[in-house]
Amino acid sequence: DDFNNVNETWGHLVGDQMLTELGQRLTNCLNVSDTVGRMDGDEFALILMIREGQADPLQTVERVREKLREPFHLAGQLTAMTASIGIALYPNDGDDAHGLIKHANTAMHRAKKIGRDTYRFYTAQMNVEASARQAMEAALRDAVEQHAFELYYQPKIDLADGTVCGL
């Protein structure tokens, strides 16, 4: 969360050092059969191989959250970080890498919206809401282009002297 503040405060070199340490911390949270990779910028993906009888994936999520809360040593200062985590499960949320990544990303953005330093599991409702929002934005853009809006002002009148004091 808010990784851009690191780059803006200390520069990209320190930001890259932090991402390297973050990647190492993530790796240390995983089992041998799991995988971690940097997706883009400050986004990482974890592929957890959960087998029958293994620990719940939420235990790994909590380990990750705790490791990231440990302060990072940046430019002589201690800086704590948090993470917003989106979770998609195979095969319920997708049966290929592209679908799972897309759904995990959707869940991550939901986690960011509700306050950061949290996690969310993907639900189909998230896609419905995202599609509805996108459709509404497109309809509003079209309406503006078509001059479909009319703007009216209703004056607020000061009763003491009859002057317009607002709209």
JSON list of C-alpha atoms in Angstrom, two decimals:
[
{"chain": "A", "resi": 1, "resn": "ASP", "atom": "CA", "xyz": [0.00, 0.00, 0.00]},
{"chain": "A", "resi": 2, "resn": "ASP", "atom": "CA", "xyz": [1.21, 3.51, -0.85]},
{"chain": "A", "resi": 3, "resn": "PHE", "atom": "CA", "xyz": [4.51, 2.29, -2.27]},
{"chain": "A", "resi": 4, "resn": "ASN", "atom": "CA", "xyz": [4.67, 5.42, -4.43]},
{"chain": "A", "resi": 5, "resn": "ASN", "atom": "CA", "xyz": [5.43, 7.38, -1.26]},
{"chain": "A", "resi": 6, "resn": "VAL", "atom": "CA", "xyz": [8.69, 5.43, -0.93]},
{"chain": "A", "resi": 7, "resn": "ASN", "atom": "CA", "xyz": [9.77, 6.35, -4.46]},
{"chain": "A", "resi": 8, "resn": "GLU", "atom": "CA", "xyz": [8.73, 9.97, -3.99]},
{"chain": "A", "resi": 9, "resn": "THR", "atom": "CA", "xyz": [10.48, 10.30, -0.62]},
{"chain": "A", "resi": 10, "resn": "TRP", "atom": "CA", "xyz": [13.73, 8.38, -1.15]},
{"chain": "A", "resi": 11, "resn": "GLY", "atom": "CA", "xyz": [13.89, 7.80, -4.91]},
{"chain": "A", "resi": 12, "resn": "HIS", "atom": "CA", "xyz": [13.63, 4.77, -7.15]},
{"chain": "A", "resi": 13, "resn": "LEU", "atom": "CA", "xyz": [16.93, 3.21, -6.08]},
{"chain": "A", "resi": 14, "resn": "VAL", "atom": "CA", "xyz": [15.73, 2.92, -2.48]},
{"chain": "A", "resi": 15, "resn": "GLY", "atom": "CA", "xyz": [12.31, 1.82, -3.76]},
{"chain": "A", "resi": 16, "resn": "ASP", "atom": "CA", "xyz": [13.94, -0.97, -5.79]},
{"chain": "A", "resi": 17, "resn": "GLN", "atom": "CA", "xyz": [15.93, -2.06, -2.73]},
{"chain": "A", "resi": 18, "resn": "MET", "atom": "CA", "xyz": [12.72, -2.21, -0.75]},
{"chain": "A", "resi": 19, "resn": "LEU", "atom": "CA", "xyz": [11.00, -4.29, -3.43]},
{"chain": "A", "resi": 20, "resn": "THR", "atom": "CA", "xyz": [13.93, -6.71, -3.40]},
{"chain": "A", "resi": 21, "resn": "GLU", "atom": "CA", "xyz": [13.64, -7.11, 0.36]},
{"chain": "A", "resi": 22, "resn": "LEU", "atom": "CA", "xyz": [9.87, -7.41, 0.07]},
{"chain": "A", "resi": 23, "resn": "GLY", "atom": "CA", "xyz": [10.29, -10.22, -2.46]},
{"chain": "A", "resi": 24, "resn": "GLN", "atom": "CA", "xyz": [12.67, -12.01, -0.09]},
{"chain": "A", "resi": 25, "resn": "ARG", "atom": "CA", "xyz": [10.20, -11.65, 2.77]},
{"chain": "A", "resi": 26, "resn": "LEU", "atom": "CA", "xyz": [7.43, -13.10, 0.62]},
{"chain": "A", "resi": 27, "resn": "THR", "atom": "CA", "xyz": [9.64, -16.02, -0.40]},
{"chain": "A", "resi": 28, "resn": "ASN", "atom": "CA", "xyz": [10.34, -16.75, 3.27]},
{"chain": "A", "resi": 29, "resn": "CYS", "atom": "CA", "xyz": [6.59, -17.03, 3.92]},
{"chain": "A", "resi": 30, "resn": "LEU", "atom": "CA", "xyz": [6.09, -19.77, 1.36]},
{"chain": "A", "resi": 31, "resn": "ASN", "atom": "CA", "xyz": [6.42, -23.52, 1.22]},
{"chain": "A", "resi": 32, "resn": "VAL", "atom": "CA", "xyz": [8.88, -25.17, -1.16]},
{"chain": "A", "resi": 33, "resn": "SER", "atom": "CA", "xyz": [6.12, -25.95, -3.69]},
{"chain": "A", "resi": 34, "resn": "ASP", "atom": "CA", "xyz": [4.84, -22.33, -3.77]},
{"chain": "A", "resi": 35, "resn": "THR", "atom": "CA", "xyz": [5.93, -19.59, -6.17]},
{"chain": "A", "resi": 36, "resn": "VAL", "atom": "CA", "xyz": [6.35, -15.82, -5.86]},
{"chain": "A", "resi": 37, "resn": "GLY", "atom": "CA", "xyz": [6.82, -13.40, -8.72]},
{"chain": "A", "resi": 38, "resn": "ARG", "atom": "CA", "xyz": [6.76, -9.67, -9.31]},
{"chain": "A", "resi": 39, "resn": "MET", "atom": "CA", "xyz": [3.91, -8.80, -11.65]},
{"chain": "A", "resi": 40, "resn": "ASP", "atom": "CA", "xyz": [4.29, -5.08, -12.21]},
{"chain": "A", "resi": 41, "resn": "GLY", "atom": "CA", "xyz": [5.62, -2.16, -10.21]},
{"chain": "A", "resi": 42, "resn": "ASP", "atom": "CA", "xyz": [4.81, -2.96, -6.61]},
{"chain": "A", "resi": 43, "resn": "GLU", "atom": "CA", "xyz": [2.50, -5.90, -7.32]},
{"chain": "A", "resi": 44, "resn": "PHE", "atom": "CA", "xyz": [3.52, -9.45, -6.54]},
{"chain": "A", "resi": 45, "resn": "ALA", "atom": "CA", "xyz": [1.73, -12.73, -7.18]},
{"chain": "A", "resi": 46, "resn": "LEU", "atom": "CA", "xyz": [1.89, -15.78, -4.97]},
{"chain": "A", "resi": 47, "resn": "ILE", "atom": "CA", "xyz": [0.91, -19.19, -6.26]},
{"chain": "A", "resi": 48, "resn": "LEU", "atom": "CA", "xyz": [0.13, -21.44, -3.35]},
{"chain": "A", "resi": 49, "resn": "MET", "atom": "CA", "xyz": [-0.11, -25.18, -3.87]},
{"chain": "A", "resi": 50, "resn": "ILE", "atom": "CA", "xyz": [-2.67, -26.19, -1.26]},
{"chain": "A", "resi": 51, "resn": "ARG", "atom": "CA", "xyz": [-2.97, -29.91, -0.84]},
{"chain": "A", "resi": 52, "resn": "GLU", "atom": "CA", "xyz": [-5.29, -31.99, 1.27]},
{"chain": "A", "resi": 53, "resn": "GLY", "atom": "CA", "xyz": [-4.28, -31.75, 4.91]},
{"chain": "A", "resi": 54, "resn": "GLN", "atom": "CA", "xyz": [-2.10, -28.65, 4.44]},
{"chain": "A", "resi": 55, "resn": "ALA", "atom": "CA", "xyz": [-2.53, -25.44, 6.35]},
{"chain": "A", "resi": 56, "resn": "ASP", "atom": "CA", "xyz": [-5.32, -23.08, 5.38]},
{"chain": "A", "resi": 57, "resn": "PRO", "atom": "CA", "xyz": [-4.20, -20.47, 2.79]},
{"chain": "A", "resi": 58, "resn": "LEU", "atom": "CA", "xyz": [-5.26, -17.75, 5.22]},
{"chain": "A", "resi": 59, "resn": "GLN", "atom": "CA", "xyz": [-2.39, -18.77, 7.48]},
{"chain": "A", "resi": 60, "resn": "THR", "atom": "CA", "xyz": [-0.01, -17.87, 4.63]},
{"chain": "A", "resi": 61, "resn": "VAL", "atom": "CA", "xyz": [-1.86, -14.59, 4.06]},
{"chain": "A", "resi": 62, "resn": "GLU", "atom": "CA", "xyz": [-1.48, -13.71, 7.75]},
{"chain": "A", "resi": 63, "resn": "ARG", "atom": "CA", "xyz": [2.24, -14.63, 7.68]},
{"chain": "A", "resi": 64, "resn": "VAL", "atom": "CA", "xyz": [2.69, -12.33, 4.68]},
{"chain": "A", "resi": 65, "resn": "ARG", "atom": "CA", "xyz": [0.83, -9.48, 6.36]},
{"chain": "A", "resi": 66, "resn": "GLU", "atom": "CA", "xyz": [2.91, -9.83, 9.54]},
{"chain": "A", "resi": 67, "resn": "LYS", "atom": "CA", "xyz": [6.21, -9.96, 7.61]},
{"chain": "A", "resi": 68, "resn": "LEU", "atom": "CA", "xyz": [5.33, -6.84, 5.65]},
{"chain": "A", "resi": 69, "resn": "ARG", "atom": "CA", "xyz": [4.41, -4.95, 8.80]},
{"chain": "A", "resi": 70, "resn": "GLU", "atom": "CA", "xyz": [7.96, -5.44, 10.12]},
{"chain": "A", "resi": 71, "resn": "PRO", "atom": "CA", "xyz": [9.74, -2.14, 9.45]},
{"chain": "A", "resi": 72, "resn": "PHE", "atom": "CA", "xyz": [11.95, -1.81, 6.40]},
{"chain": "A", "resi": 73, "resn": "HIS", "atom": "CA", "xyz": [15.32, -0.04, 6.82]},
{"chain": "A", "resi": 74, "resn": "LEU", "atom": "CA", "xyz": [15.20, 2.66, 4.15]},
{"chain": "A", "resi": 75, "resn": "ALA", "atom": "CA", "xyz": [17.79, 5.41, 3.88]},
{"chain": "A", "resi": 76, "resn": "GLY", "atom": "CA", "xyz": [18.63, 5.17, 7.57]},
{"chain": "A", "resi": 77, "resn": "GLN", "atom": "CA", "xyz": [15.00, 5.18, 8.67]},
{"chain": "A", "resi": 78, "resn": "LEU", "atom": "CA", "xyz": [12.51, 2.52, 9.64]},
{"chain": "A", "resi": 79, "resn": "THR", "atom": "CA", "xyz": [9.40, 2.41, 7.49]},
{"chain": "A", "resi": 80, "resn": "ALA", "atom": "CA", "xyz": [6.46, 0.07, 7.99]},
{"chain": "A", "resi": 81, "resn": "MET", "atom": "CA", "xyz": [4.41, -1.08, 5.03]},
{"chain": "A", "resi": 82, "resn": "THR", "atom": "CA", "xyz": [1.09, -2.80, 4.63]},
{"chain": "A", "resi": 83, "resn": "ALA", "atom": "CA", "xyz": [-0.43, -4.79, 1.79]},
{"chain": "A", "resi": 84, "resn": "SER", "atom": "CA", "xyz": [-3.82, -5.08, 0.16]},
{"chain": "A", "resi": 85, "resn": "ILE", "atom": "CA", "xyz": [-4.23, -8.67, -0.94]},
{"chain": "A", "resi": 86, "resn": "GLY", "atom": "CA", "xyz": [-6.61, -10.14, -3.49]},
{"chain": "A", "resi": 87, "resn": "ILE", "atom": "CA", "xyz": [-7.21, -13.88, -3.51]},
{"chain": "A", "resi": 88, "resn": "ALA", "atom": "CA", "xyz": [-8.54, -16.05, -6.33]},
{"chain": "A", "resi": 89, "resn": "LEU", "atom": "CA", "xyz": [-8.87, -19.80, -5.94]},
{"chain": "A", "resi": 90, "resn": "TYR", "atom": "CA", "xyz": [-8.46, -22.47, -8.61]},
{"chain": "A", "resi": 91, "resn": "PRO", "atom": "CA", "xyz": [-10.73, -23.85, -10.04]},
{"chain": "A", "resi": 92, "resn": "ASN", "atom": "CA", "xyz": [-13.69, -21.91, -8.60]},
{"chain": "A", "resi": 93, "resn": "ASP", "atom": "CA", "xyz": [-12.47, -18.45, -9.66]},
{"chain": "A", "resi": 94, "resn": "GLY", "atom": "CA", "xyz": [-10.81, -19.43, -12.92]},
{"chain": "A", "resi": 95, "resn": "ASP", "atom": "CA", "xyz": [-9.27, -22.39, -14.63]},
{"chain": "A", "resi": 96, "resn": "ASP", "atom": "CA", "xyz": [-6.36, -20.59, -16.29]},
{"chain": "A", "resi": 97, "resn": "ALA", "atom": "CA", "xyz": [-3.62, -18.21, -15.17]},
{"chain": "A", "resi": 98, "resn": "HIS", "atom": "CA", "xyz": [-5.08, -15.19, -16.96]},
{"chain": "A", "resi": 99, "resn": "GLY", "atom": "CA", "xyz": [-8.50, -15.55, -15.31]},
{"chain": "A", "resi": 100, "resn": "LEU", "atom": "CA", "xyz": [-7.05, -16.17, -11.87]},
{"chain": "A", "resi": 101, "resn": "ILE", "atom": "CA", "xyz": [-4.73, -13.16, -12.09]},
{"chain": "A", "resi": 102, "resn": "LYS", "atom": "CA", "xyz": [-7.56, -10.94, -13.32]},
{"chain": "A", "resi": 103, "resn": "HIS", "atom": "CA", "xyz": [-9.84, -12.05, -10.49]},
{"chain": "A", "resi": 104, "resn": "ALA", "atom": "CA", "xyz": [-7.14, -11.74, -7.83]},
{"chain": "A", "resi": 105, "resn": "ASN", "atom": "CA", "xyz": [-6.44, -8.21, -9.12]},
{"chain": "A", "resi": 106, "resn": "THR", "atom": "CA", "xyz": [-10.14, -7.36, -8.87]},
{"chain": "A", "resi": 107, "resn": "ALA", "atom": "CA", "xyz": [-10.19, -8.63, -5.28]},
{"chain": "A", "resi": 108, "resn": "MET", "atom": "CA", "xyz": [-7.02, -6.67, -4.46]},
{"chain": "A", "resi": 109, "resn": "HIS", "atom": "CA", "xyz": [-8.58, -3.44, -5.69]},
{"chain": "A", "resi": 110, "resn": "ARG", "atom": "CA", "xyz": [-11.63, -4.16, -3.53]},
{"chain": "A", "resi": 111, "resn": "ALA", "atom": "CA", "xyz": [-9.32, -4.61, -0.53]},
{"chain": "A", "resi": 112, "resn": "LYS", "atom": "CA", "xyz": [-7.68, -1.24, -1.29]},
{"chain": "A", "resi": 113, "resn": "LYS", "atom": "CA", "xyz": [-11.08, 0.45, -1.52]},
{"chain": "A", "resi": 114, "resn": "ILE", "atom": "CA", "xyz": [-12.23, -0.76, 1.87]},
{"chain": "A", "resi": 115, "resn": "GLY", "atom": "CA", "xyz": [-9.24, 0.57, 3.72]},
{"chain": "A", "resi": 116, "resn": "ARG", "atom": "CA", "xyz": [-6.01, -1.22, 2.81]},
{"chain": "A", "resi": 117, "resn": "ASP", "atom": "CA", "xyz": [-3.93, -3.56, 4.97]},
{"chain": "A", "resi": 118, "resn": "THR", "atom": "CA", "xyz": [-6.51, -6.25, 4.41]},
{"chain": "A", "resi": 119, "resn": "TYR", "atom": "CA", "xyz": [-7.42, -9.02, 2.00]},
{"chain": "A", "resi": 120, "resn": "ARG", "atom": "CA", "xyz": [-10.45, -10.03, 0.01]},
{"chain": "A", "resi": 121, "resn": "PHE", "atom": "CA", "xyz": [-11.44, -13.23, -1.73]},
{"chain": "A", "resi": 122, "resn": "TYR", "atom": "CA", "xyz": [-12.72, -12.80, -5.27]},
{"chain": "A", "resi": 123, "resn": "THR", "atom": "CA", "xyz": [-16.48, -13.07, -5.75]},
{"chain": "A", "resi": 124, "resn": "ALA", "atom": "CA", "xyz": [-18.44, -12.99, -8.99]},
{"chain": "A", "resi": 125, "resn": "GLN", "atom": "CA", "xyz": [-20.35, -9.98, -7.60]},
{"chain": "A", "resi": 126, "resn": "MET", "atom": "CA", "xyz": [-17.12, -7.96, -7.85]},
{"chain": "A", "resi": 127, "resn": "ASN", "atom": "CA", "xyz": [-17.16, -8.39, -11.64]},
{"chain": "A", "resi": 128, "resn": "VAL", "atom": "CA", "xyz": [-20.83, -7.47, -11.83]},
{"chain": "A", "resi": 129, "resn": "GLU", "atom": "CA", "xyz": [-20.17, -4.26, -9.88]},
{"chain": "A", "resi": 130, "resn": "ALA", "atom": "CA", "xyz": [-17.08, -3.39, -11.94]},
{"chain": "A", "resi": 131, "resn": "SER", "atom": "CA", "xyz": [-18.97, -3.97, -15.20]},
{"chain": "A", "resi": 132, "resn": "ALA", "atom": "CA", "xyz": [-21.91, -1.86, -14.01]},
{"chain": "A", "resi": 133, "resn": "ARG", "atom": "CA", "xyz": [-19.57, 0.98, -13.05]},
{"chain": "A", "resi": 134, "resn": "GLN", "atom": "CA", "xyz": [-17.79, 0.80, -16.40]},
{"chain": "A", "resi": 135, "resn": "ALA", "atom": "CA", "xyz": [-21.13, 0.83, -18.24]},
{"chain": "A", "resi": 136, "resn": "MET", "atom": "CA", "xyz": [-22.31, 3.83, -16.21]},
{"chain": "A", "resi": 137, "resn": "GLU", "atom": "CA", "xyz": [-19.09, 5.75, -16.95]},
{"chain": "A", "resi": 138, "resn": "ALA", "atom": "CA", "xyz": [-19.40, 4.99, -20.67]},
{"chain": "A", "resi": 139, "resn": "ALA", "atom": "CA", "xyz": [-23.06, 6.07, -20.68]},
{"chain": "A", "resi": 140, "resn": "LEU", "atom": "CA", "xyz": [-22.20, 9.33, -18.92]},
{"chain": "A", "resi": 141, "resn": "ARG", "atom": "CA", "xyz": [-19.39, 10.08, -21.41]},
{"chain": "A", "resi": 142, "resn": "ASP", "atom": "CA", "xyz": [-21.80, 9.41, -24.29]},
{"chain": "A", "resi": 143, "resn": "ALA", "atom": "CA", "xyz": [-24.44, 11.63, -22.70]},
{"chain": "A", "resi": 144, "resn": "VAL", "atom": "CA", "xyz": [-21.94, 14.48, -22.34]},
{"chain": "A", "resi": 145, "resn": "GLU", "atom": "CA", "xyz": [-20.88, 14.09, -26.00]},
{"chain": "A", "resi": 146, "resn": "GLN", "atom": "CA", "xyz": [-24.54, 14.07, -27.10]},
{"chain": "A", "resi": 147, "resn": "HIS", "atom": "CA", "xyz": [-25.27, 17.18, -24.98]},
{"chain": "A", "resi": 148, "resn": "ALA", "atom": "CA", "xyz": [-27.94, 15.18, -23.20]},
{"chain": "A", "resi": 149, "resn": "PHE", "atom": "CA", "xyz": [-27.57, 17.07, -19.95]},
{"chain": "A", "resi": 150, "resn": "GLU", "atom": "CA", "xyz": [-29.24, 20.35, -19.15]},
{"chain": "A", "resi": 151, "resn": "LEU", "atom": "CA", "xyz": [-27.96, 22.37, -16.28]},
{"chain": "A", "resi": 152, "resn": "TYR", "atom": "CA", "xyz": [-30.34, 24.34, -14.09]},
{"chain": "A", "resi": 153, "resn": "TYR", "atom": "CA", "xyz": [-29.50, 26.56, -11.17]},
{"chain": "A", "resi": 154, "resn": "GLN", "atom": "CA", "xyz": [-31.85, 27.27, -8.35]},
{"chain": "A", "resi": 155, "resn": "PRO", "atom": "CA", "xyz": [-30.82, 30.41, -6.56]},
{"chain": "A", "resi": 156, "resn": "LYS", "atom": "CA", "xyz": [-30.61, 30.63, -2.81]},
{"chain": "A", "resi": 157, "resn": "ILE", "atom": "CA", "xyz": [-32.05, 33.98, -1.75]},
{"chain": "A", "resi": 158, "resn": "ASP", "atom": "CA", "xyz": [-31.07, 35.80, 1.41]},
{"chain": "A", "resi": 159, "resn": "LEU", "atom": "CA", "xyz": [-34.44, 36.59, 3.00]},
{"chain": "A", "resi": 160, "resn": "ALA", "atom": "CA", "xyz": [-33.05, 39.61, 4.82]},
{"chain": "A", "resi": 161, "resn": "ASP", "atom": "CA", "xyz": [-32.16, 41.61, 1.72]},
{"chain": "A", "resi": 162, "resn": "GLY", "atom": "CA", "xyz": [-33.39, 39.56, -1.25]},
{"chain": "A", "resi": 163, "resn": "THR", "atom": "CA", "xyz": [-29.91, 39.03, -2.75]},
{"chain": "A", "resi": 164, "resn": "VAL", "atom": "CA", "xyz": [-28.72, 35.81, -4.33]},
{"chain": "A", "resi": 165, "resn": "CYS", "atom": "CA", "xyz": [-26.34, 34.18, -1.85]},
{"chain": "A", "resi": 166, "resn": "GLY", "atom": "CA", "xyz": [-25.79, 30.80, -3.47]},
{"chain": "A", "resi": 167, "resn": "LEU", "atom": "CA", "xyz": [-26.94, 28.26, -6.02]}
]
